[in-house]
CSV table of C-alpha atoms and ligand atoms in Angstrom, one decimal:
chain,number,residue,atom,x,y,z
V,1,MET,CA,20.5,-19.0,3.8
V,2,SER,CA,20.2,-22.5,5.2
V,3,ALA,CA,17.0,-23.8,6.9
V,4,PRO,CA,17.0,-23.2,10.7
V,5,ALA,CA,16.8,-26.1,13.2
V,6,GLY,CA,13.5,-27.9,13.3
V,7,ALA,CA,13.0,-27.6,9.6
V,8,ASP,CA,11.7,-30.4,7.4
V,9,ARG,CA,14.7,-32.3,6.2
V,10,THR,CA,13.1,-34.7,3.8
V,11,ALA,CA,13.8,-33.9,0.2
V,12,PRO,CA,10.8,-31.9,-1.1
V,13,ALA,CA,9.6,-32.5,-4.7
V,14,TRP,CA,10.0,-28.9,-5.8
V,15,VAL,CA,12.5,-26.1,-6.3
V,16,LEU,CA,12.3,-22.3,-6.3
V,17,ARG,CA,13.1,-20.8,-9.7
V,18,CYS,CA,13.6,-17.1,-10.5
V,19,VAL,CA,11.0,-15.7,-12.9
V,20,ASP,CA,13.6,-13.3,-14.4
V,21,CYS,CA,16.9,-15.3,-14.7
V,22,ALA,CA,15.7,-18.9,-14.1
V,23,ARG,CA,18.3,-19.5,-11.4
V,24,GLU,CA,17.2,-22.2,-9.0
V,25,HIS,CA,17.1,-22.1,-5.2
V,26,ALA,CA,16.5,-24.7,-2.5
V,27,ALA,CA,12.9,-25.7,-1.8
V,28,LEU,CA,12.7,-24.8,1.9
V,29,GLU,CA,14.7,-21.7,2.8
V,30,VAL,CA,13.8,-18.2,4.0
V,31,ARG,CA,13.9,-16.5,0.7
V,32,TYR,CA,11.4,-14.4,-1.3
V,33,ARG,CA,13.5,-13.2,-4.2
V,34,CYS,CA,16.5,-14.2,-6.3
V,35,GLU,CA,19.9,-12.5,-6.0
V,36,CYS,CA,18.9,-10.6,-9.2
V,37,GLY,CA,15.8,-9.2,-7.5
V,38,GLY,CA,13.4,-11.4,-9.5
V,39,THR,CA,10.4,-13.1,-7.8
V,40,LEU,CA,10.4,-16.9,-7.4
V,41,ASP,CA,8.2,-19.7,-8.7
V,42,VAL,CA,7.6,-23.0,-7.0
V,43,VAL,CA,8.5,-25.5,-9.7
V,44,HIS,CA,7.1,-28.9,-9.0
V,45,ASP,CA,8.5,-32.3,-9.9
V,46,PHE,CA,5.0,-33.9,-10.3
V,47,GLY,CA,6.7,-37.2,-11.2
V,48,ALA,CA,8.1,-37.5,-7.7
V,49,ALA,CA,4.7,-36.6,-6.1
V,50,PRO,CA,2.7,-39.6,-4.8
V,51,GLY,CA,1.1,-40.3,-8.2
V,52,PRO,CA,-1.3,-38.3,-10.3
V,53,VAL,CA,-4.5,-37.4,-8.5
V,54,SER,CA,-7.7,-38.5,-10.3
V,55,PRO,CA,-11.1,-36.7,-10.2
V,56,ALA,CA,-12.5,-39.7,-8.3
V,57,THR,CA,-9.8,-39.4,-5.6
V,58,LEU,CA,-10.5,-35.7,-5.2
V,59,ASP,CA,-14.3,-36.4,-5.0
V,60,ALA,CA,-13.6,-39.1,-2.3
V,61,ARG,CA,-11.6,-36.5,-0.3
V,62,ARG,CA,-14.5,-34.1,-0.5
V,63,GLY,CA,-16.5,-36.6,1.5
V,64,SER,CA,-13.7,-37.5,3.9
V,65,PHE,CA,-13.5,-36.3,7.5
V,66,ALA,CA,-9.6,-36.1,7.6
V,67,SER,CA,-8.6,-32.6,8.3
V,68,ALA,CA,-6.4,-32.1,5.2
V,69,ASP,CA,-9.2,-33.6,3.0
V,70,CYS,CA,-11.7,-31.1,4.5
V,71,SER,CA,-9.6,-28.2,3.2
V,72,GLY,CA,-10.3,-26.9,-0.3
V,73,VAL,CA,-6.6,-26.3,-0.5
V,74,TRP,CA,-4.9,-29.4,1.0
V,75,ARG,CA,-7.4,-31.7,-0.8
V,76,PHE,CA,-5.3,-30.8,-3.8
V,77,ARG,CA,-2.0,-31.2,-1.9
V,78,GLU,CA,-0.1,-33.1,-4.7
V,79,TRP,CA,-0.7,-30.0,-7.0
V,80,VAL,CA,-0.3,-27.4,-4.3
V,81,LEU,CA,2.6,-28.4,-2.1
V,82,PRO,CA,3.5,-31.9,-0.8
V,83,LEU,CA,4.4,-30.7,2.7
V,84,ALA,CA,4.7,-33.1,5.6
V,85,ALA,CA,1.3,-33.3,7.3
V,86,GLU,CA,2.6,-32.4,10.8
V,87,HIS,CA,3.3,-28.8,9.6
V,88,ILE,CA,-0.1,-28.1,8.1
V,89,VAL,CA,-2.2,-25.4,9.7
V,90,THR,CA,-5.7,-25.5,8.3
V,91,ARG,CA,-9.1,-24.0,8.9
V,92,ALA,CA,-10.9,-26.0,6.3
V,93,GLU,CA,-10.5,-23.0,3.9
V,94,GLY,CA,-12.0,-23.0,0.5
V,95,ASN,CA,-15.1,-25.1,0.0
V,96,THR,CA,-16.7,-22.0,-1.4
V,97,HIS,CA,-19.9,-22.0,-3.3
V,98,LEU,CA,-20.3,-21.6,-7.1
V,99,TYR,CA,-23.4,-19.5,-7.6
V,100,GLU,CA,-25.2,-19.1,-10.9
V,101,SER,CA,-27.2,-16.0,-11.7
V,102,ALA,CA,-29.3,-15.5,-14.8
V,103,ALA,CA,-29.9,-11.8,-13.7
V,104,LEU,CA,-26.2,-11.1,-13.4
V,105,GLY,CA,-25.5,-12.8,-16.7
V,106,ALA,CA,-28.1,-10.7,-18.4
V,107,TRP,CA,-26.8,-7.5,-16.7
V,108,ALA,CA,-23.3,-8.3,-18.0
V,109,GLY,CA,-24.7,-8.8,-21.5
V,110,LEU,CA,-24.4,-12.6,-21.6
V,111,GLU,CA,-27.0,-15.0,-23.1
V,112,ARG,CA,-26.4,-17.5,-20.3
V,113,PRO,CA,-26.2,-17.3,-16.5
V,114,LEU,CA,-23.1,-15.9,-15.0
V,115,GLN,CA,-21.3,-18.2,-12.6
V,116,LEU,CA,-19.7,-16.7,-9.5
V,117,LYS,CA,-17.1,-18.5,-7.3
V,118,HIS,CA,-17.6,-16.8,-3.9
V,119,GLU,CA,-14.2,-16.7,-2.3
V,120,GLY,CA,-15.6,-14.4,0.4
V,121,GLU,CA,-17.0,-17.6,1.9
V,122,ASN,CA,-13.5,-18.5,3.2
V,123,PRO,CA,-12.9,-18.6,7.0
V,124,THR,CA,-11.7,-14.9,7.3
V,125,GLY,CA,-13.9,-13.7,4.4
V,126,SER,CA,-11.5,-13.6,1.4
V,127,PHE,CA,-9.5,-15.8,-0.9
V,128,LYS,CA,-6.3,-14.8,1.0
V,129,ASP,CA,-7.0,-17.8,3.3
V,130,ARG,CA,-6.1,-20.2,0.5
V,131,GLY,CA,-2.6,-18.8,0.2
V,132,MET,CA,-2.2,-18.2,3.9
V,133,THR,CA,-2.8,-21.8,5.0
V,134,VAL,CA,0.2,-22.7,2.8
V,135,ALA,CA,2.5,-19.8,3.8
V,136,ILE,CA,1.8,-20.3,7.6
V,137,SER,CA,2.4,-24.1,7.2
V,138,VAL,CA,5.7,-23.4,5.5
V,139,ALA,CA,6.6,-20.9,8.3
V,140,ARG,CA,6.1,-23.8,10.7
V,141,ALA,CA,8.2,-26.1,8.6
V,142,LEU,CA,11.0,-23.6,8.6
V,143,GLY,CA,10.8,-23.2,12.3
V,144,MET,CA,9.9,-19.5,12.1
V,145,ARG,CA,8.5,-17.7,15.2
V,146,ALA,CA,6.9,-14.6,13.7
V,147,VAL,CA,5.3,-13.6,10.4
V,148,ALA,CA,4.5,-10.2,8.8
V,149,CYS,CA,2.7,-8.7,5.9
V,150,ALA,CA,1.8,-5.3,4.3
V,151,SER,CA,-1.8,-5.3,3.5
V,152,THR,CA,-4.8,-3.4,2.2
V,153,GLY,CA,-6.7,-5.4,4.8
V,154,ASN,CA,-7.6,-9.0,3.8
V,155,THR,CA,-4.1,-10.4,3.9
V,156,SER,CA,-3.6,-9.0,7.4
V,157,ALA,CA,-7.0,-10.4,8.6
V,158,SER,CA,-6.1,-13.9,7.2
V,159,MET,CA,-2.5,-13.8,8.5
V,160,SER,CA,-3.5,-12.8,12.0
V,161,ALA,CA,-6.0,-15.6,12.2
V,162,TYR,CA,-3.7,-18.3,10.9
V,163,ALA,CA,-0.7,-17.1,12.9
V,164,ALA,CA,-2.8,-17.2,16.1
V,165,GLN,CA,-3.8,-20.8,15.4
V,166,ALA,CA,-0.1,-21.7,14.7
V,167,GLY,CA,1.2,-19.9,17.8
V,168,LEU,CA,3.2,-17.4,15.7
V,169,ARG,CA,3.6,-13.7,16.4
V,170,ALA,CA,1.9,-11.5,13.7
V,171,TYR,CA,3.0,-8.1,12.5
V,172,VAL,CA,0.7,-6.2,10.2
V,173,PHE,CA,1.7,-3.1,8.2
V,174,ILE,CA,-1.3,-1.2,6.8
V,175,PRO,CA,-1.7,2.2,5.0
V,176,GLU,CA,-3.1,4.6,7.5
V,177,GLY,CA,-6.8,5.5,7.0
V,178,ARG,CA,-7.1,3.5,3.8
V,179,ILE,CA,-8.3,0.2,5.1
V,180,ALA,CA,-11.9,-1.1,5.2
V,181,TYR,CA,-13.3,-1.3,8.8
V,182,GLY,CA,-14.2,-4.9,8.8
V,183,LYS,CA,-10.6,-5.8,7.8
V,184,LEU,CA,-8.9,-3.6,10.4
V,185,GLY,CA,-11.3,-5.0,13.0
V,186,GLN,CA,-10.3,-8.6,12.1
V,187,SER,CA,-6.6,-7.9,12.3
V,188,LEU,CA,-7.0,-6.3,15.8
V,189,ALA,CA,-9.4,-9.1,17.0
V,190,TYR,CA,-7.1,-11.9,16.0
V,191,GLY,CA,-4.2,-10.3,17.9
V,192,GLY,CA,-2.0,-9.1,15.0
V,193,ARG,CA,0.3,-6.2,16.1
V,194,THR,CA,-1.0,-3.6,13.7
V,195,ILE,CA,1.2,-0.8,12.5
V,196,GLN,CA,-0.4,2.0,10.5
V,197,VAL,CA,2.2,3.5,8.2
V,198,ARG,CA,1.7,7.1,7.1
V,199,GLY,CA,1.9,6.2,3.4
V,200,ASN,CA,0.1,4.1,0.9
V,201,PHE,CA,0.2,0.3,0.4
V,202,ASP,CA,3.3,0.4,-1.8
V,203,ALA,CA,5.3,2.3,0.9
V,204,ALA,CA,4.2,-0.2,3.5
V,205,MET,CA,5.2,-3.1,1.2
V,206,THR,CA,8.7,-1.7,0.7
V,207,LEU,CA,9.1,-1.3,4.5
V,208,VAL,CA,7.9,-4.7,5.5
V,209,GLU,CA,10.4,-6.5,3.2
V,210,GLN,CA,13.2,-4.6,4.9
V,211,VAL,CA,11.8,-5.3,8.4
V,212,CYS,CA,11.5,-9.0,7.7
V,213,LEU,CA,15.2,-9.2,6.6
V,214,ALA,CA,16.4,-7.1,9.6
V,215,ARG,CA,14.5,-9.1,12.2
V,216,GLY,CA,14.3,-12.7,10.8
V,217,ILE,CA,10.5,-12.5,10.5
V,218,TYR,CA,8.8,-14.6,7.8
V,219,LEU,CA,7.2,-12.4,5.1
V,220,VAL,CA,3.8,-13.8,3.9
V,221,ASN,CA,2.8,-11.3,1.3
V,222,SER,CA,2.2,-12.7,-2.2
V,223,VAL,CA,5.8,-12.1,-3.1
V,224,ASN,CA,6.1,-15.3,-1.0
V,225,PRO,CA,5.9,-18.0,-3.7
V,226,PHE,CA,4.0,-20.4,-1.4
V,227,ARG,CA,1.0,-18.1,-1.2
V,228,ILE,CA,0.6,-18.4,-4.9
V,229,GLU,CA,0.6,-22.2,-4.7
V,230,GLY,CA,-2.3,-22.1,-2.2
V,231,GLN,CA,-4.3,-19.7,-4.3
V,232,LYS,CA,-4.1,-22.1,-7.3
V,233,ALA,CA,-6.6,-24.1,-5.4
V,234,ILE,CA,-9.4,-21.6,-6.3
V,235,LEU,CA,-9.0,-22.9,-9.9
V,236,PHE,CA,-8.7,-26.6,-8.8
V,237,GLU,CA,-11.8,-26.4,-6.7
V,238,LEU,CA,-13.7,-24.4,-9.4
V,239,LEU,CA,-12.9,-27.2,-11.9
V,240,GLN,CA,-14.0,-29.8,-9.4
V,241,ASP,CA,-17.3,-27.8,-8.9
V,242,LEU,CA,-17.7,-27.8,-12.7
V,243,ARG,CA,-17.1,-31.5,-12.9
V,244,TRP,CA,-13.9,-30.6,-15.0
V,245,ASP,CA,-16.0,-28.9,-17.7
V,246,VAL,CA,-13.5,-26.0,-18.5
V,247,PRO,CA,-15.2,-22.6,-18.8
V,248,ASP,CA,-14.5,-20.2,-21.7
V,249,TRP,CA,-13.5,-17.3,-19.4
V,250,ILE,CA,-12.4,-16.7,-15.8
V,251,VAL,CA,-12.7,-13.0,-14.8
V,252,LEU,CA,-11.1,-11.7,-11.6
V,253,PRO,CA,-9.9,-8.4,-10.1
V,254,GLY,CA,-6.2,-7.5,-10.1
V,255,GLY,CA,-4.3,-5.6,-7.4
V,256,ASN,CA,-0.9,-7.0,-6.5
V,257,LEU,CA,-1.6,-9.7,-9.2
V,258,GLY,CA,-0.9,-12.7,-7.1
V,259,ASN,CA,-4.3,-14.3,-7.7
V,260,SER,CA,-4.3,-13.9,-11.4
V,261,SER,CA,-0.7,-15.3,-11.5
V,262,ALA,CA,-1.9,-18.3,-9.4
V,263,ILE,CA,-4.8,-19.2,-11.5
V,264,ALA,CA,-2.7,-19.0,-14.7
V,265,LYS,CA,0.0,-21.1,-13.1
V,266,GLY,CA,-2.5,-23.7,-12.0
V,267,LEU,CA,-4.0,-23.9,-15.5
V,268,ALA,CA,-0.5,-24.3,-17.1
V,269,GLU,CA,0.3,-27.2,-14.7
V,270,LEU,CA,-3.0,-29.0,-15.1
V,271,HIS,CA,-2.7,-28.7,-18.9
V,272,ALA,CA,0.8,-30.0,-18.8
V,273,LEU,CA,-0.3,-32.9,-16.6
V,274,GLY,CA,-3.1,-33.7,-19.1
V,275,ALA,CA,-5.8,-33.1,-16.4
V,276,ILE,CA,-7.5,-30.5,-18.7
V,277,ALA,CA,-7.6,-30.6,-22.5
V,278,ARG,CA,-8.0,-26.9,-23.1
V,279,LEU,CA,-7.4,-23.6,-21.3
V,280,PRO,CA,-10.0,-20.9,-20.4
V,281,ARG,CA,-9.0,-17.3,-21.2
V,282,ILE,CA,-8.3,-15.1,-18.1
V,283,ALA,CA,-9.6,-11.5,-17.9
V,284,VAL,CA,-8.0,-9.4,-15.2
V,285,VAL,CA,-9.9,-6.2,-14.2
V,286,GLN,CA,-8.2,-3.2,-12.5
V,287,ALA,CA,-9.6,0.0,-11.1
V,288,ALA,CA,-9.2,2.8,-13.6
V,289,LEU,CA,-7.1,4.9,-11.3
V,290,ALA,CA,-5.0,2.0,-10.1
V,291,ASN,CA,-4.3,0.4,-13.5
V,292,PRO,CA,-0.5,-0.2,-14.1
V,293,LEU,CA,-1.2,-3.6,-15.5
V,294,PHE,CA,-3.9,-2.3,-17.9
V,295,THR,CA,-1.5,0.3,-19.2
V,296,ALA,CA,1.4,-2.2,-19.6
V,297,TRP,CA,-0.8,-4.7,-21.3
V,298,THR,CA,-2.4,-2.2,-23.7
V,299,THR,CA,0.9,-0.5,-24.6
V,300,GLY,CA,3.1,-3.6,-24.6
V,301,ALA,CA,5.7,-1.6,-22.5
V,302,PRO,CA,7.2,-2.8,-19.1
V,303,LEU,CA,5.0,-2.0,-16.1
V,304,VAL,CA,5.3,1.6,-14.8
V,305,PRO,CA,4.0,2.0,-11.3
V,306,VAL,CA,1.1,4.4,-10.6
V,307,ALA,CA,2.4,6.8,-7.9
V,308,ASP,CA,-0.9,7.6,-6.2
V,309,PRO,CA,-3.5,4.9,-6.9
V,310,GLN,CA,-7.1,5.8,-6.1
V,311,THR,CA,-10.2,3.7,-5.8
V,312,LEU,CA,-13.0,2.9,-3.4
V,313,ALA,CA,-12.1,-0.7,-4.0
V,314,THR,CA,-9.4,-0.6,-1.4
V,315,ALA,CA,-8.3,-4.2,-1.9
V,316,ILE,CA,-7.0,-3.3,-5.4
V,317,ARG,CA,-5.7,0.1,-4.6
V,318,ILE,CA,-2.1,-0.8,-5.5
V,319,GLY,CA,0.2,1.1,-7.8
V,320,SER,CA,3.2,-1.2,-7.9
V,321,PRO,CA,2.1,-4.8,-8.1
V,322,VAL,CA,4.7,-7.3,-7.0
V,323,SER,CA,3.6,-10.2,-9.3
V,324,TRP,CA,3.3,-8.3,-12.6
V,325,ARG,CA,5.8,-10.4,-14.5
V,326,LYS,CA,4.1,-13.6,-13.4
V,327,CYS,CA,0.7,-12.2,-14.3
V,328,LEU,CA,1.8,-11.1,-17.8
V,329,ARG,CA,3.4,-14.5,-18.4
V,330,GLY,CA,0.1,-16.1,-17.4
V,331,LEU,CA,-2.0,-13.8,-19.6
V,332,ASN,CA,0.2,-14.7,-22.6
V,333,ALA,CA,-0.1,-18.4,-21.9
V,334,THR,CA,-3.9,-18.2,-21.6
V,335,ASN,CA,-4.5,-15.7,-24.4
V,336,GLY,CA,-5.8,-13.4,-21.6
V,337,VAL,CA,-6.9,-9.8,-21.5
V,338,VAL,CA,-6.8,-6.9,-19.1
V,339,GLU,CA,-9.7,-4.5,-18.6
V,340,GLN,CA,-10.4,-1.5,-16.3
V,341,ALA,CA,-13.4,-0.2,-14.4
V,342,THR,CA,-14.2,3.2,-12.9
V,343,ASP,CA,-15.4,3.4,-9.3
V,344,GLN,CA,-18.9,4.2,-10.6
V,345,GLN,CA,-18.8,1.0,-12.7
V,346,ILE,CA,-17.5,-1.0,-9.8
V,347,MET,CA,-20.2,0.3,-7.4
V,348,ASP,CA,-22.9,-0.2,-10.0
V,349,ALA,CA,-21.8,-3.8,-10.5
V,350,LYS,CA,-21.6,-4.3,-6.7
V,351,ALA,CA,-25.2,-3.0,-6.3
V,352,GLU,CA,-26.2,-5.7,-8.8
V,353,VAL,CA,-24.2,-8.5,-7.2
V,354,ASP,CA,-25.5,-7.5,-3.7
V,355,ALA,CA,-29.2,-7.2,-4.9
V,356,ALA,CA,-28.9,-10.7,-6.4
V,357,GLY,CA,-28.7,-11.8,-2.8
V,358,ILE,CA,-25.0,-12.9,-3.3
V,359,GLY,CA,-23.1,-9.8,-2.1
V,360,ALA,CA,-19.4,-9.1,-2.1
V,361,GLU,CA,-16.9,-6.3,-1.3
V,362,PRO,CA,-16.2,-3.6,-3.9
V,363,ALA,CA,-13.0,-5.0,-5.3
V,364,SER,CA,-14.7,-8.3,-6.0
V,365,CYS,CA,-17.2,-6.6,-8.1
V,366,ALA,CA,-14.6,-5.1,-10.4
V,367,SER,CA,-14.7,-8.5,-12.1
V,368,VAL,CA,-18.4,-8.2,-13.0
V,369,ALA,CA,-18.0,-4.6,-14.0
V,370,GLY,CA,-15.1,-5.4,-16.3
V,371,LEU,CA,-16.9,-8.4,-17.7
V,372,ARG,CA,-19.8,-6.1,-18.8
V,373,THR,CA,-17.3,-3.9,-20.6
V,374,LEU,CA,-15.7,-6.9,-22.3
V,375,VAL,CA,-19.0,-8.2,-23.5
V,376,ALA,CA,-20.0,-4.8,-24.8
V,377,ARG,CA,-16.7,-4.6,-26.7
V,378,GLY,CA,-17.2,-8.0,-28.2
V,379,VAL,CA,-14.1,-9.4,-26.5
V,380,VAL,CA,-16.1,-11.9,-24.5
V,381,PRO,CA,-18.8,-13.4,-26.8
V,382,ARG,CA,-22.4,-13.2,-25.5
V,383,GLY,CA,-22.8,-17.0,-25.6
V,384,ALA,CA,-19.6,-17.6,-23.5
V,385,HIS,CA,-19.5,-19.7,-20.3
V,386,VAL,CA,-18.0,-17.2,-17.9
V,387,VAL,CA,-17.0,-17.6,-14.2
V,388,ALA,CA,-16.3,-14.5,-12.2
V,389,ILE,CA,-14.3,-14.8,-9.0
V,390,LEU,CA,-15.8,-12.8,-6.1
V,391,THR,CA,-12.8,-12.3,-3.9
V,392,GLY,CA,-14.1,-10.9,-0.6
V,393,HIS,CA,-17.2,-11.0,1.7
V,394,VAL,CA,-19.9,-8.3,1.6
V,395,LEU,CA,-19.4,-7.4,5.3
V,396,LYS,CA,-15.7,-6.5,4.8
V,397,ASP,CA,-16.5,-2.9,3.8
V,398,PRO,CA,-19.8,-1.8,5.5
V,399,ASP,CA,-18.9,1.9,4.9
V,400,ALA,CA,-19.0,1.4,1.2
V,401,ILE,CA,-22.4,-0.2,1.3
V,402,VAL,CA,-24.1,2.3,3.6
V,403,GLY,CA,-22.4,5.2,1.8
V,404,TYR,CA,-23.6,4.0,-1.5
V,405,HIS,CA,-27.2,3.5,-0.4
V,406,ARG,CA,-27.3,6.8,1.5
V,407,GLY,CA,-25.8,8.6,-1.5
V,408,THR,CA,-22.8,10.0,0.5
V,409,LEU,CA,-20.0,8.4,-1.5
V,410,GLU,CA,-18.2,11.3,-3.2
V,411,GLY,CA,-18.5,11.1,-7.0
V,412,ILE,CA,-20.8,8.1,-7.1
V,413,VAL,CA,-24.4,8.2,-8.4
V,414,PRO,CA,-26.3,5.4,-6.6
V,415,ALA,CA,-28.5,4.0,-9.4
V,416,ARG,CA,-29.9,1.3,-7.1
V,417,ALA,CA,-30.0,3.3,-3.8
V,418,ASN,CA,-31.9,1.5,-1.1
V,419,PRO,CA,-31.6,3.9,1.8
V,420,PRO,CA,-33.1,3.2,5.3
V,421,VAL,CA,-36.3,5.0,6.0
V,422,THR,CA,-37.2,6.5,9.3
V,423,CYS,CA,-40.8,7.0,10.6
V,424,ASP,CA,-42.8,7.6,13.7
V,425,ALA,CA,-43.7,4.7,16.0
V,426,THR,CA,-47.3,4.4,14.9
V,427,LEU,CA,-49.0,1.8,12.8
V,428,ASP,CA,-50.1,4.3,10.1
V,429,ALA,CA,-46.6,5.7,9.8
V,430,VAL,CA,-45.1,2.2,9.6
V,431,LEU,CA,-47.7,1.1,7.0
V,432,GLY,CA,-47.0,4.2,5.0
V,433,ALA,CA,-43.2,3.5,5.1
V,434,LEU,CA,-43.8,0.1,3.5
V,435,GLU,CA,-44.7,1.8,0.2
V,436,GLY,CA,-42.2,4.0,-1.5
Z,501,PLP,C1,-6.2,-9.2,-2.3
Z,501,PLP,C2,-7.5,-8.9,-3.0
Z,501,PLP,C3,-7.6,-8.6,-4.3
Z,501,PLP,C4,-6.5,-8.5,-5.2
Z,501,PLP,O1,-5.8,-9.7,-5.5
Z,501,PLP,P1,-4.3,-9.7,-6.0
Z,501,PLP,O2,-3.8,-11.1,-5.9
Z,501,PLP,O3,-3.5,-8.8,-5.1
Z,501,PLP,O4,-4.3,-9.2,-7.4
Z,501,PLP,C5,-8.9,-8.4,-4.8
Z,501,PLP,N1,-10.0,-8.5,-4.1
Z,501,PLP,C6,-9.9,-8.8,-2.7
Z,501,PLP,C7,-11.2,-8.8,-1.9
Z,501,PLP,C8,-8.7,-9.0,-2.2
Z,501,PLP,O5,-8.6,-9.2,-0.9
Z,502,ZN,ZN1,17.1,-14.2,-10.8
């Protein structure tokens, strides 16, 4: 398909290459897959980009007031996507804090503090904003008028916000009744037309690909290769935070596997450019009842979808992850591992992350839960320098928090329950309620 009128006609410094058959496609066209059905990679010609970017340049941009420089994605534009500036739709995404917690390090079994990159501090409360700023900017470069996604909640929140800023219509497909309240609220608030599909995420995903083809709507799920390019900036910004001191391990949750693919791709590119001398190992953590990657990785067999994925961590309740090939390729390149965590382990880890004053949504805390298992197994050495990615904000899923502390989550024993107490409106009663 050729680019519609209004598209950017300057020759971009990248192509889209099929992950399965290596066939190449034009840089800017409305396309998500190869003819063979394979997903696509953005393959950069860094030689044609405006020179290699030095750490000093990146630091200078961090202190700049120019809108692209203020973004924790577009600050790294030469490595993300050298798109013409007039198309860029940004909310100064990224710029998230890197926390350090001795308590969480000790809880996970490490001898040193655990570092946590809090992607919940993005404008709509999840790392999805990093990929979305790029996908929506490309939608504008292509002259598209509407965008759509299937979502467990955070992609739809992000897409709706960025589409509203860009003046694009937004269509959201969500699995009915399986979306955290904060996320549903955001999608409605930002004006996304929200369609609840009677089925799970995987069913919604299949439908939205068909709807986009039928109606000329631009699909911004992570099957869209430009989302992955933006999400690489988590890694770039993390390394900038660390003053380019490469950690031993990066641990993150895995659902549709776009994020783990993005971090591995960014690592491979920086390594090839000579910007980093060694690679950290990546650990992807899945929910135990939504674990197709874990099974594929431990058995060495191709990925078999999980028909009815189950977990309280709704952001990773995905049985048929679209980016599994990219993710396995990245795990091989970084000597990575896959772990799994039960809902009890995820909620226990969440209680620790929350009580450390940091806080994150359940799926985010799968990373810390999985890390604890990996340390106990001796896979991650106790002396390792580990960074866990916290993917979403604590307020995304208030039901999970209140349910945990009230002890009403089915099948979960709340070891750190901190329920609200009720008392009469007298001084004695209130003073009594302070103890306990
Ligand atoms: C999307 C999301 C994930 C899963 O990321 P994938 O790229 O789909 O593997 C994990 N946590 C949160 C909070 C998310 O929004
Ligand atoms: Zn192909």
